[in-house]
Amino acid sequence: MTPPTAGRIRHPRAQHQFLGRTCSITGVGSYVPARVLTNADLEKMVETTDQWITTRTGIKERRLAADNEFTSDMATEAARRALQNAGVPAEAVDLIIVCTITPDMPFPATACLVQARIGARRAAAFDLEAACSGFLYGLEVGQQFVTSRTCDTVLVIGAEKLSSIIDWTDRNTCVLFGDGAGAVVLQHRPHSHGLLTTVMGADGSRADALCMPGGGSRCPATAQSVAARLHYLRMDGRETFKNAVTAMHKAAQAALDRCGLRVEDLSCIIPHQANRRIIDAVAERLGARPDQVFVNLDRYGNTSAASVVIALDEAVQAGRIRKGDLVMLVAFGAGLTWAAAIVEW
Ligand code: UT7
């Protein structure tokens, strides 16, 4: 069978030594916790309004994990759903990558906890941290294991319990974030191009724009660090916004150029769900039509590494993505980091 897009796209991976071994997403799944926190709820917690949050961000509500529900729990549920969707037993998984900035513990890796919970006895497991770009970084790392024939089946999971690092007294940040998880199964699928290209980047000189100062080797937890509220996420919103628009646009355009594609060739664009105004600005710069862009941040807010993969799962379930479609994934986050990928579904 000839791939549906044969002859239309330039496959950047064809230049690699791995020619012939492509990597496809063969299953996707997601999980969001049941508890809903609305803008009206937040109005009672900090000096804010539904109107401010809606017009400045597009967010109406977000999900919060229960007190006894952790990143590994959400990652496990998303992984089970992705494996079921792919029709793959957990015993077949060779590698688990959990992309997160809110692991259950600094170590061991949350991926190891997921490995035990789903019963993926054969799988190696590690965490990857690239903040909101984490899932796309993980996708690229995972596909390298498949195309190099090191692994046959890789689980890439984006999972976050951001509510555990949010300062619920800081209106600048507490209205923006939510909890959740998404997962994909990566495998070689004959007669499919799969993941065509990934463009990744970082700018560590702007690390201070979005960070959690405490809890690492620079500032271990002490009574003073807790009192100074250093174990919460901090963000320079305007600086982050500006960089997000520029970096996401550039990465997306570079990915299109590498594949010899135009934006009209994309059936669906799935951007990181941080702010509706960022998404609209990136879409406008790319020349994308509004109906090409998938948005669900009104219901979940920013779930960092989980955001793109939760949206991908919902877009597939809603019938917005069909076999042979070309899909763009694009993200930006702390680091600063950014990434864009194009996938033939
Ligand atoms: O996932 C990683 C990437 N993260 C992002 O991409 C987030 C990027 N940044 C943003 O989305 C936006 O910058 C925010 C939504 C965080 C803020 O929107 P903004 O339009 O950049 O607002 P601002 O920071 O310039 O603040 C405008 C005003 C300020 O008041 P003053 O100083 O002008 O009097 C803020 O104090 O809005 C005030 N403000 C609020 N007012 C009501 C900030 N947060 C709130 C709030 N409710 N929750």
mmCIF file of C-alpha atoms and ligand atoms in Angstrom:
data_model
loop_
_atom_site.group_PDB
_atom_site.id
_atom_site.type_symbol
_atom_site.label_atom_id
_atom_site.label_comp_id
_atom_site.label_asym_id
_atom_site.label_seq_id
_atom_site.Cartn_x
_atom_site.Cartn_y
_atom_site.Cartn_z
ATOM 1 C CA MET A 1 0.000 0.000 0.000
ATOM 2 C CA THR A 2 1.262 3.471 -0.805
ATOM 3 C CA PRO A 3 1.109 6.048 2.006
ATOM 4 C CA PRO A 4 -1.786 8.491 1.418
ATOM 5 C CA THR A 5 0.544 11.459 1.225
ATOM 6 C CA ALA A 6 3.235 9.788 -0.934
ATOM 7 C CA GLY A 7 4.865 12.209 -3.331
ATOM 8 C CA ARG A 8 3.307 15.240 -1.638
ATOM 9 C CA ILE A 9 5.690 15.612 1.265
ATOM 10 C CA ARG A 10 9.428 15.586 1.674
ATOM 11 C CA HIS A 11 10.264 13.183 4.487
ATOM 12 C CA PRO A 12 13.190 14.666 6.440
ATOM 13 C CA ARG A 13 13.815 11.349 8.167
ATOM 14 C CA ALA A 14 14.654 9.845 4.771
ATOM 15 C CA GLN A 15 18.058 11.519 5.075
ATOM 16 C CA HIS A 16 18.743 9.462 8.188
ATOM 17 C CA GLN A 17 20.409 6.081 8.331
ATOM 18 C CA PHE A 18 17.064 4.749 9.627
ATOM 19 C CA LEU A 19 15.380 4.874 6.221
ATOM 20 C CA GLY A 20 12.682 2.239 6.110
ATOM 21 C CA ARG A 21 11.904 2.215 9.831
ATOM 22 C CA THR A 22 9.372 4.963 10.492
ATOM 23 C CA CYS A 23 7.644 5.725 13.797
ATOM 24 C CA SER A 24 3.875 6.160 14.144
ATOM 25 C CA ILE A 25 1.516 6.998 16.974
ATOM 26 C CA THR A 26 -0.508 3.780 17.165
ATOM 27 C CA GLY A 27 -2.582 4.671 20.239
ATOM 28 C CA VAL A 28 -3.487 7.754 22.264
ATOM 29 C CA GLY A 29 -5.292 8.208 25.567
ATOM 30 C CA SER A 30 -5.809 10.816 28.253
ATOM 31 C CA TYR A 31 -7.145 11.308 31.758
ATOM 32 C CA VAL A 32 -8.265 14.396 33.635
ATOM 33 C CA PRO A 33 -9.302 14.367 37.292
ATOM 34 C CA ALA A 34 -12.970 14.774 38.208
ATOM 35 C CA ARG A 35 -12.783 17.892 40.380
ATOM 36 C CA VAL A 36 -13.588 21.111 38.486
ATOM 37 C CA LEU A 37 -12.362 24.541 39.614
ATOM 38 C CA THR A 38 -14.271 27.304 37.819
ATOM 39 C CA ASN A 39 -13.440 30.978 37.404
ATOM 40 C CA ALA A 40 -16.312 31.676 39.798
ATOM 41 C CA ASP A 41 -14.553 29.486 42.405
ATOM 42 C CA LEU A 42 -11.332 31.470 41.898
ATOM 43 C CA GLU A 43 -13.200 34.762 42.396
ATOM 44 C CA LYS A 44 -13.733 33.596 45.990
ATOM 45 C CA MET A 45 -10.037 32.731 46.480
ATOM 46 C CA VAL A 46 -8.107 35.715 45.030
ATOM 47 C CA GLU A 47 -8.788 39.228 43.703
ATOM 48 C CA THR A 48 -9.880 38.260 40.186
ATOM 49 C CA THR A 49 -12.945 38.042 37.954
ATOM 50 C CA ASP A 50 -14.338 35.573 35.461
ATOM 51 C CA GLN A 51 -14.272 38.413 32.950
ATOM 52 C CA TRP A 52 -10.517 39.086 33.427
ATOM 53 C CA ILE A 53 -9.586 35.399 33.200
ATOM 54 C CA THR A 54 -11.796 34.781 30.167
ATOM 55 C CA THR A 55 -10.691 37.809 28.149
ATOM 56 C CA ARG A 56 -6.968 37.612 29.064
ATOM 57 C CA THR A 57 -6.593 33.818 28.760
ATOM 58 C CA GLY A 58 -9.711 32.077 27.356
ATOM 59 C CA ILE A 59 -9.813 29.720 30.369
ATOM 60 C CA LYS A 60 -13.220 29.053 32.000
ATOM 61 C CA GLU A 61 -12.384 26.101 34.249
ATOM 62 C CA ARG A 62 -9.598 23.617 35.052
ATOM 63 C CA ARG A 63 -9.368 20.156 36.665
ATOM 64 C CA LEU A 64 -7.649 19.513 39.981
ATOM 65 C CA ALA A 65 -6.365 16.156 41.186
ATOM 66 C CA ALA A 66 -7.688 14.863 44.502
ATOM 67 C CA ASP A 67 -5.421 15.186 47.553
ATOM 68 C CA ASN A 68 -4.533 11.486 47.336
ATOM 69 C CA GLU A 69 -4.172 11.485 43.532
ATOM 70 C CA PHE A 70 -0.682 12.014 42.163
ATOM 71 C CA THR A 71 1.062 12.517 38.823
ATOM 72 C CA SER A 72 1.809 8.775 38.601
ATOM 73 C CA ASP A 73 -1.902 7.946 39.085
ATOM 74 C CA MET A 74 -2.980 10.195 36.228
ATOM 75 C CA ALA A 75 -0.069 9.010 34.046
ATOM 76 C CA THR A 76 -1.018 5.377 34.727
ATOM 77 C CA GLU A 77 -4.638 5.890 33.692
ATOM 78 C CA ALA A 78 -3.663 7.771 30.513
ATOM 79 C CA ALA A 79 -1.124 5.023 29.679
ATOM 80 C CA ARG A 80 -3.719 2.266 30.137
ATOM 81 C CA ARG A 81 -6.116 4.087 27.806
ATOM 82 C CA ALA A 82 -3.435 4.638 25.147
ATOM 83 C CA LEU A 83 -2.368 0.973 25.285
ATOM 84 C CA GLN A 84 -5.985 -0.157 25.009
ATOM 85 C CA ASN A 85 -6.509 2.193 22.070
ATOM 86 C CA ALA A 86 -3.412 0.747 20.364
ATOM 87 C CA GLY A 87 -4.417 -2.840 21.205
ATOM 88 C CA VAL A 88 -1.014 -3.385 22.813
ATOM 89 C CA PRO A 89 -0.494 -5.314 26.100
ATOM 90 C CA ALA A 90 1.626 -3.628 28.778
ATOM 91 C CA GLU A 91 4.101 -6.566 28.608
ATOM 92 C CA ALA A 92 4.996 -5.473 25.051
ATOM 93 C CA VAL A 93 6.238 -2.022 26.118
ATOM 94 C CA ASP A 94 10.040 -1.613 25.832
ATOM 95 C CA LEU A 95 10.383 1.920 27.202
ATOM 96 C CA ILE A 96 8.313 4.397 29.225
ATOM 97 C CA ILE A 97 9.107 8.110 29.138
ATOM 98 C CA VAL A 98 7.154 10.332 31.531
ATOM 99 C CA CYS A 99 7.418 14.024 30.668
ATOM 100 C CA THR A 100 6.680 16.119 33.750
ATOM 101 C CA ILE A 101 7.772 18.983 35.989
ATOM 102 C CA THR A 102 5.681 17.619 38.872
ATOM 103 C CA PRO A 103 7.008 14.083 39.457
ATOM 104 C CA ASP A 104 5.637 12.212 42.486
ATOM 105 C CA MET A 105 9.100 12.557 44.075
ATOM 106 C CA PRO A 106 12.450 14.083 42.977
ATOM 107 C CA PHE A 107 13.496 10.446 42.540
ATOM 108 C CA PRO A 108 12.878 7.706 41.603
ATOM 109 C CA ALA A 109 11.426 8.600 38.239
ATOM 110 C CA THR A 110 7.636 8.705 37.982
ATOM 111 C CA ALA A 111 8.076 6.529 34.859
ATOM 112 C CA CYS A 112 9.275 3.700 37.148
ATOM 113 C CA LEU A 113 6.125 4.003 39.263
ATOM 114 C CA VAL A 114 3.989 3.828 36.106
ATOM 115 C CA GLN A 115 5.983 0.820 34.877
ATOM 116 C CA ALA A 116 5.095 -1.115 38.032
ATOM 117 C CA ARG A 117 1.455 0.000 38.060
ATOM 118 C CA ILE A 118 0.690 -1.042 34.468
ATOM 119 C CA GLY A 119 2.791 -4.214 34.702
ATOM 120 C CA ALA A 120 5.220 -3.330 31.905
ATOM 121 C CA ARG A 121 7.845 -5.736 33.271
ATOM 122 C CA ARG A 122 10.129 -5.586 30.218
ATOM 123 C CA ALA A 123 10.179 -1.790 29.992
ATOM 124 C CA ALA A 124 13.008 0.592 30.835
ATOM 125 C CA ALA A 125 11.726 3.827 32.339
ATOM 126 C CA PHE A 126 12.857 7.403 32.834
ATOM 127 C CA ASP A 127 11.482 10.934 33.240
ATOM 128 C CA LEU A 128 12.130 13.830 30.890
ATOM 129 C CA GLU A 129 11.808 17.457 31.932
ATOM 130 C CA ALA A 130 11.227 20.156 29.343
ATOM 131 C CA ALA A 131 8.216 21.809 31.037
ATOM 132 C CA CYS A 132 5.351 22.602 28.663
ATOM 133 C CA SER A 133 7.433 21.418 25.673
ATOM 134 C CA GLY A 134 8.050 18.137 27.496
ATOM 135 C CA PHE A 135 5.650 15.954 25.550
ATOM 136 C CA LEU A 136 7.079 17.054 22.195
ATOM 137 C CA TYR A 137 10.651 16.541 23.419
ATOM 138 C CA GLY A 138 9.532 13.101 24.663
ATOM 139 C CA LEU A 139 7.903 12.294 21.343
ATOM 140 C CA GLU A 140 11.158 12.989 19.514
ATOM 141 C CA VAL A 141 13.237 11.005 22.021
ATOM 142 C CA GLY A 142 10.790 8.091 21.835
ATOM 143 C CA GLN A 143 10.759 8.032 18.051
ATOM 144 C CA GLN A 144 14.569 7.875 18.019
ATOM 145 C CA PHE A 145 14.363 4.595 19.960
ATOM 146 C CA VAL A 146 11.842 3.178 17.479
ATOM 147 C CA THR A 147 13.505 4.289 14.238
ATOM 148 C CA SER A 148 16.920 3.120 15.476
ATOM 149 C CA ARG A 149 15.371 -0.321 16.195
ATOM 150 C CA THR A 150 16.434 -0.101 19.845
ATOM 151 C CA CYS A 151 12.768 -0.469 20.869
ATOM 152 C CA ASP A 152 9.618 -1.719 19.179
ATOM 153 C CA THR A 153 7.074 -0.141 21.514
ATOM 154 C CA VAL A 154 7.526 3.089 23.457
ATOM 155 C CA LEU A 155 5.028 4.814 25.766
ATOM 156 C CA VAL A 156 5.405 8.594 25.937
ATOM 157 C CA ILE A 157 3.348 10.216 28.672
ATOM 158 C CA GLY A 158 2.808 13.875 29.568
ATOM 159 C CA ALA A 159 1.460 14.159 33.118
ATOM 160 C CA GLU A 160 1.232 16.967 35.656
ATOM 161 C CA LYS A 161 -0.158 17.735 39.082
ATOM 162 C CA LEU A 162 0.533 21.458 38.745
ATOM 163 C CA SER A 163 -1.882 22.203 41.587
ATOM 164 C CA SER A 164 0.881 20.890 43.896
ATOM 165 C CA ILE A 165 3.268 23.741 42.917
ATOM 166 C CA ILE A 166 0.763 26.583 42.478
ATOM 167 C CA ASP A 167 0.731 29.469 44.930
ATOM 168 C CA TRP A 168 -3.004 29.728 45.519
ATOM 169 C CA THR A 169 -2.562 33.279 46.843
ATOM 170 C CA ASP A 170 -0.907 34.558 43.616
ATOM 171 C CA ARG A 171 -3.570 35.691 41.137
ATOM 172 C CA ASN A 172 -0.927 36.108 38.410
ATOM 173 C CA THR A 173 -0.457 32.340 38.187
ATOM 174 C CA CYS A 174 -3.144 30.424 40.090
ATOM 175 C CA VAL A 175 -5.856 31.098 37.493
ATOM 176 C CA LEU A 176 -3.821 29.620 34.638
ATOM 177 C CA PHE A 177 -3.003 26.006 35.438
ATOM 178 C CA GLY A 178 -4.681 22.603 35.822
ATOM 179 C CA ASP A 179 -3.903 18.895 36.290
ATOM 180 C CA GLY A 180 -4.121 15.967 33.854
ATOM 181 C CA ALA A 181 -2.273 13.416 31.738
ATOM 182 C CA GLY A 182 -2.067 12.079 28.197
ATOM 183 C CA ALA A 183 -0.128 9.239 26.588
ATOM 184 C CA VAL A 184 0.805 7.863 23.183
ATOM 185 C CA VAL A 185 2.101 4.495 22.025
ATOM 186 C CA LEU A 186 4.916 4.747 19.468
ATOM 187 C CA GLN A 187 5.615 1.867 17.075
ATOM 188 C CA HIS A 188 6.748 1.257 13.524
ATOM 189 C CA ARG A 189 3.658 0.876 11.360
ATOM 190 C CA PRO A 190 4.274 -0.347 7.799
ATOM 191 C CA HIS A 191 3.079 1.902 4.963
ATOM 192 C CA SER A 192 2.847 5.027 7.121
ATOM 193 C CA HIS A 193 5.179 8.001 7.287
ATOM 194 C CA GLY A 194 4.303 8.574 10.965
ATOM 195 C CA LEU A 195 6.325 11.276 12.660
ATOM 196 C CA LEU A 196 7.797 13.333 9.822
ATOM 197 C CA THR A 197 9.906 15.847 11.667
ATOM 198 C CA THR A 198 10.477 17.572 14.994
ATOM 199 C CA VAL A 199 12.061 20.987 15.489
ATOM 200 C CA MET A 200 13.272 21.651 19.035
ATOM 201 C CA GLY A 201 14.941 24.627 20.691
ATOM 202 C CA ALA A 202 15.864 26.200 24.024
ATOM 203 C CA ASP A 203 17.096 29.495 25.474
ATOM 204 C CA GLY A 204 18.500 28.990 28.966
ATOM 205 C CA SER A 205 19.425 32.663 29.283
ATOM 206 C CA ARG A 206 15.730 33.300 30.009
ATOM 207 C CA ALA A 207 15.372 30.525 32.609
ATOM 208 C CA ASP A 208 14.175 33.014 35.234
ATOM 209 C CA ALA A 209 11.046 33.929 33.244
ATOM 210 C CA LEU A 210 9.285 30.767 34.411
ATOM 211 C CA CYS A 211 10.686 28.615 37.197
ATOM 212 C CA MET A 212 10.291 27.101 40.648
ATOM 213 C CA PRO A 213 13.235 28.491 42.653
ATOM 214 C CA GLY A 214 13.158 26.038 45.581
ATOM 215 C CA GLY A 215 13.509 22.301 46.034
ATOM 216 C CA GLY A 216 16.610 21.665 43.928
ATOM 217 C CA SER A 217 20.320 21.619 44.796
ATOM 218 C CA ARG A 218 20.514 25.425 44.570
ATOM 219 C CA CYS A 219 17.876 25.934 47.204
ATOM 220 C CA PRO A 220 16.951 22.764 49.111
ATOM 221 C CA ALA A 221 13.831 22.871 51.258
ATOM 222 C CA THR A 222 14.326 24.673 54.575
ATOM 223 C CA ALA A 223 11.921 26.400 56.932
ATOM 224 C CA GLN A 224 13.140 29.692 55.419
ATOM 225 C CA SER A 225 12.618 28.570 51.794
ATOM 226 C CA VAL A 226 9.068 27.477 52.614
ATOM 227 C CA ALA A 227 8.342 30.749 54.427
ATOM 228 C CA ALA A 228 9.694 32.668 51.395
ATOM 229 C CA ARG A 229 7.276 30.697 49.151
ATOM 230 C CA LEU A 230 10.160 29.439 46.963
ATOM 231 C CA HIS A 231 8.514 26.054 46.312
ATOM 232 C CA TYR A 232 5.886 27.504 44.012
ATOM 233 C CA LEU A 233 5.891 28.195 40.282
ATOM 234 C CA ARG A 234 6.849 31.772 39.389
ATOM 235 C CA MET A 235 6.291 33.422 36.038
ATOM 236 C CA ASP A 236 6.963 36.721 34.294
ATOM 237 C CA GLY A 237 3.757 36.545 32.252
ATOM 238 C CA ARG A 238 4.491 39.259 29.697
ATOM 239 C CA GLU A 239 8.024 38.029 28.949
ATOM 240 C CA THR A 240 6.769 34.436 28.620
ATOM 241 C CA PHE A 241 3.882 35.500 26.367
ATOM 242 C CA LYS A 242 6.153 37.427 23.982
ATOM 243 C CA ASN A 243 8.660 34.598 23.686
ATOM 244 C CA ALA A 244 5.933 31.967 23.301
ATOM 245 C CA VAL A 245 4.403 33.644 20.248
ATOM 246 C CA THR A 246 7.750 34.135 18.495
ATOM 247 C CA ALA A 247 9.209 30.709 19.287
ATOM 248 C CA MET A 248 6.073 28.687 18.495
ATOM 249 C CA HIS A 249 5.615 30.476 15.176
ATOM 250 C CA LYS A 250 9.257 30.005 14.169
ATOM 251 C CA ALA A 251 9.336 26.326 15.173
ATOM 252 C CA ALA A 252 6.069 25.569 13.365
ATOM 253 C CA GLN A 253 7.211 27.319 10.200
ATOM 254 C CA ALA A 254 10.596 25.542 10.320
ATOM 255 C CA ALA A 255 8.831 22.165 10.618
ATOM 256 C CA LEU A 256 6.645 22.962 7.589
ATOM 257 C CA ASP A 257 9.671 24.100 5.577
ATOM 258 C CA ARG A 258 11.632 20.936 6.401
ATOM 259 C CA CYS A 259 8.798 18.810 4.993
ATOM 260 C CA GLY A 260 8.142 21.015 1.974
ATOM 261 C CA LEU A 261 4.602 21.631 3.260
ATOM 262 C CA ARG A 262 2.365 24.687 3.414
ATOM 263 C CA VAL A 263 0.081 25.478 6.344
ATOM 264 C CA GLU A 264 -2.969 24.651 4.145
ATOM 265 C CA ASP A 265 -1.718 21.052 3.954
ATOM 266 C CA LEU A 266 -2.338 20.582 7.691
ATOM 267 C CA SER A 267 -5.670 19.071 8.727
ATOM 268 C CA CYS A 268 -5.206 20.011 12.356
ATOM 269 C CA ILE A 269 -2.874 22.185 14.431
ATOM 270 C CA ILE A 270 -2.617 21.293 18.128
ATOM 271 C CA PRO A 271 -0.872 24.057 20.045
ATOM 272 C CA HIS A 272 0.145 24.065 23.701
ATOM 273 C CA GLN A 273 -2.925 25.276 25.593
ATOM 274 C CA ALA A 274 -1.558 28.158 27.705
ATOM 275 C CA ASN A 275 -3.447 31.223 26.514
ATOM 276 C CA ARG A 276 -6.034 31.726 23.776
ATOM 277 C CA ARG A 277 -4.315 34.970 22.738
ATOM 278 C CA ILE A 278 -1.002 33.137 22.222
ATOM 279 C CA ILE A 279 -2.742 30.451 20.145
ATOM 280 C CA ASP A 280 -4.535 33.041 17.986
ATOM 281 C CA ALA A 281 -1.354 35.072 17.447
ATOM 282 C CA VAL A 282 0.638 31.991 16.378
ATOM 283 C CA ALA A 283 -2.166 30.842 14.050
ATOM 284 C CA GLU A 284 -2.371 34.286 12.486
ATOM 285 C CA ARG A 285 1.393 34.490 11.893
ATOM 286 C CA LEU A 286 1.325 31.031 10.294
ATOM 287 C CA GLY A 287 -1.642 31.999 8.102
ATOM 288 C CA ALA A 288 -3.758 29.154 9.531
ATOM 289 C CA ARG A 289 -7.553 29.187 9.353
ATOM 290 C CA PRO A 290 -9.314 29.146 12.770
ATOM 291 C CA ASP A 291 -10.985 25.820 11.924
ATOM 292 C CA GLN A 292 -7.540 24.167 11.599
ATOM 293 C CA VAL A 293 -6.641 24.937 15.217
ATOM 294 C CA PHE A 294 -7.788 22.683 18.091
ATOM 295 C CA VAL A 295 -8.466 24.443 21.399
ATOM 296 C CA ASN A 296 -9.617 22.941 24.710
ATOM 297 C CA LEU A 297 -7.950 25.279 27.228
ATOM 298 C CA ASP A 298 -11.345 26.738 28.182
ATOM 299 C CA ARG A 299 -11.983 23.433 30.062
ATOM 300 C CA TYR A 300 -8.510 22.487 31.328
ATOM 301 C CA GLY A 301 -6.292 25.594 31.463
ATOM 302 C CA ASN A 302 -2.563 25.026 31.065
ATOM 303 C CA THR A 303 -1.587 21.445 31.990
ATOM 304 C CA SER A 304 2.078 21.907 30.935
ATOM 305 C CA ALA A 305 3.554 18.661 29.533
ATOM 306 C CA ALA A 306 0.081 17.087 29.377
ATOM 307 C CA SER A 307 -1.581 19.861 27.392
ATOM 308 C CA VAL A 308 -0.705 18.896 23.786
ATOM 309 C CA VAL A 309 -1.336 15.177 24.279
ATOM 310 C CA ILE A 310 -4.688 15.661 26.057
ATOM 311 C CA ALA A 311 -5.740 17.923 23.171
ATOM 312 C CA LEU A 312 -4.457 15.374 20.631
ATOM 313 C CA ASP A 313 -6.568 12.646 22.230
ATOM 314 C CA GLU A 314 -9.674 14.839 22.273
ATOM 315 C CA ALA A 315 -9.143 15.889 18.645
ATOM 316 C CA VAL A 316 -8.889 12.232 17.573
ATOM 317 C CA GLN A 317 -11.974 11.272 19.607
ATOM 318 C CA ALA A 318 -13.915 14.208 18.144
ATOM 319 C CA GLY A 319 -13.137 12.979 14.608
ATOM 320 C CA ARG A 320 -10.998 16.061 13.881
ATOM 321 C CA ILE A 321 -8.051 13.827 12.910
ATOM 322 C CA ARG A 322 -8.372 10.928 10.478
ATOM 323 C CA LYS A 323 -5.993 8.407 8.939
ATOM 324 C CA GLY A 324 -3.609 10.062 6.481
ATOM 325 C CA ASP A 325 -4.160 13.564 7.911
ATOM 326 C CA LEU A 326 -1.160 15.784 8.520
ATOM 327 C CA VAL A 327 -1.143 17.092 12.089
ATOM 328 C CA MET A 328 1.051 19.816 13.575
ATOM 329 C CA LEU A 329 1.893 19.770 17.292
ATOM 330 C CA VAL A 330 3.589 22.872 18.715
ATOM 331 C CA ALA A 331 4.562 23.859 22.255
ATOM 332 C CA PHE A 332 6.493 26.350 24.377
ATOM 333 C CA GLY A 333 7.474 26.347 28.028
ATOM 334 C CA ALA A 334 9.928 26.979 30.833
ATOM 335 C CA GLY A 335 13.605 26.657 30.034
ATOM 336 C CA LEU A 336 12.797 28.420 27.872
ATOM 337 C CA THR A 337 12.025 25.498 25.566
ATOM 338 C CA TRP A 338 9.967 25.055 22.426
ATOM 339 C CA ALA A 339 9.210 22.376 19.844
ATOM 340 C CA ALA A 340 7.035 21.639 16.823
ATOM 341 C CA ALA A 341 6.332 18.280 15.177
ATOM 342 C CA ILE A 342 4.442 17.144 12.091
ATOM 343 C CA VAL A 343 2.794 13.730 12.137
ATOM 344 C CA GLU A 344 1.058 11.822 9.367
ATOM 345 C CA TRP A 345 -1.810 10.167 11.209
HETATM 346 O O1 UT7 B 1 2.996 27.240 29.693
HETATM 347 C C1 UT7 B 1 4.142 28.026 29.622
HETATM 348 C C2 UT7 B 1 3.853 29.208 28.914
HETATM 349 N N1 UT7 B 1 3.047 30.116 29.711
HETATM 350 C C3 UT7 B 1 2.461 31.048 29.042
HETATM 351 O O2 UT7 B 1 2.535 31.045 27.869
HETATM 352 C C4 UT7 B 1 1.762 32.145 29.801
HETATM 353 C C5 UT7 B 1 2.134 33.448 29.130
HETATM 354 N N2 UT7 B 1 1.570 34.649 29.709
HETATM 355 C C6 UT7 B 1 0.242 34.914 29.688
HETATM 356 O O3 UT7 B 1 -0.563 34.110 29.299
HETATM 357 C C7 UT7 B 1 -0.197 36.272 30.130
HETATM 358 O O4 UT7 B 1 0.915 37.112 30.246
HETATM 359 C C8 UT7 B 1 -1.001 36.279 31.446
HETATM 360 C C9 UT7 B 1 -2.341 35.668 31.242
HETATM 361 C C10 UT7 B 1 -0.231 35.536 32.519
HETATM 362 C C11 UT7 B 1 -1.210 37.729 31.920
HETATM 363 O O5 UT7 B 1 -1.882 38.460 30.907
HETATM 364 P P1 UT7 B 1 -1.315 39.884 30.484
HETATM 365 O O6 UT7 B 1 -2.237 40.435 29.488
HETATM 366 O O7 UT7 B 1 0.114 39.705 30.079
HETATM 367 O O8 UT7 B 1 -1.477 40.675 31.805
HETATM 368 P P2 UT7 B 1 -0.343 41.430 32.657
HETATM 369 O O9 UT7 B 1 0.589 40.448 33.272
HETATM 370 O O10 UT7 B 1 0.255 42.459 31.763
HETATM 371 O O11 UT7 B 1 -1.206 42.094 33.781
HETATM 372 C C12 UT7 B 1 -2.173 43.091 33.485
HETATM 373 C C13 UT7 B 1 -2.876 43.464 34.778
HETATM 374 C C14 UT7 B 1 -1.924 43.707 35.933
HETATM 375 O O12 UT7 B 1 -2.407 44.792 36.677
HETATM 376 P P3 UT7 B 1 -1.695 46.221 36.576
HETATM 377 O O13 UT7 B 1 -0.279 45.990 37.039
HETATM 378 O O14 UT7 B 1 -1.780 46.613 35.144
HETATM 379 O O15 UT7 B 1 -2.516 47.058 37.495
HETATM 380 C C15 UT7 B 1 -2.046 42.452 36.758
HETATM 381 O O16 UT7 B 1 -1.787 42.667 38.134
HETATM 382 O O17 UT7 B 1 -3.738 42.381 35.197
HETATM 383 C C16 UT7 B 1 -3.491 42.091 36.566
HETATM 384 N N3 UT7 B 1 -3.761 40.685 36.783
HETATM 385 C C17 UT7 B 1 -4.970 40.229 37.121
HETATM 386 N N4 UT7 B 1 -6.149 40.841 37.315
HETATM 387 C C18 UT7 B 1 -7.210 40.095 37.631
HETATM 388 C C19 UT7 B 1 -2.917 39.646 36.706
HETATM 389 N N5 UT7 B 1 -3.557 38.490 36.983
HETATM 390 C C20 UT7 B 1 -4.828 38.841 37.248
HETATM 391 C C21 UT7 B 1 -5.979 38.097 37.583
HETATM 392 N N6 UT7 B 1 -7.137 38.768 37.757
HETATM 393 N N7 UT7 B 1 -5.949 36.759 37.741
#
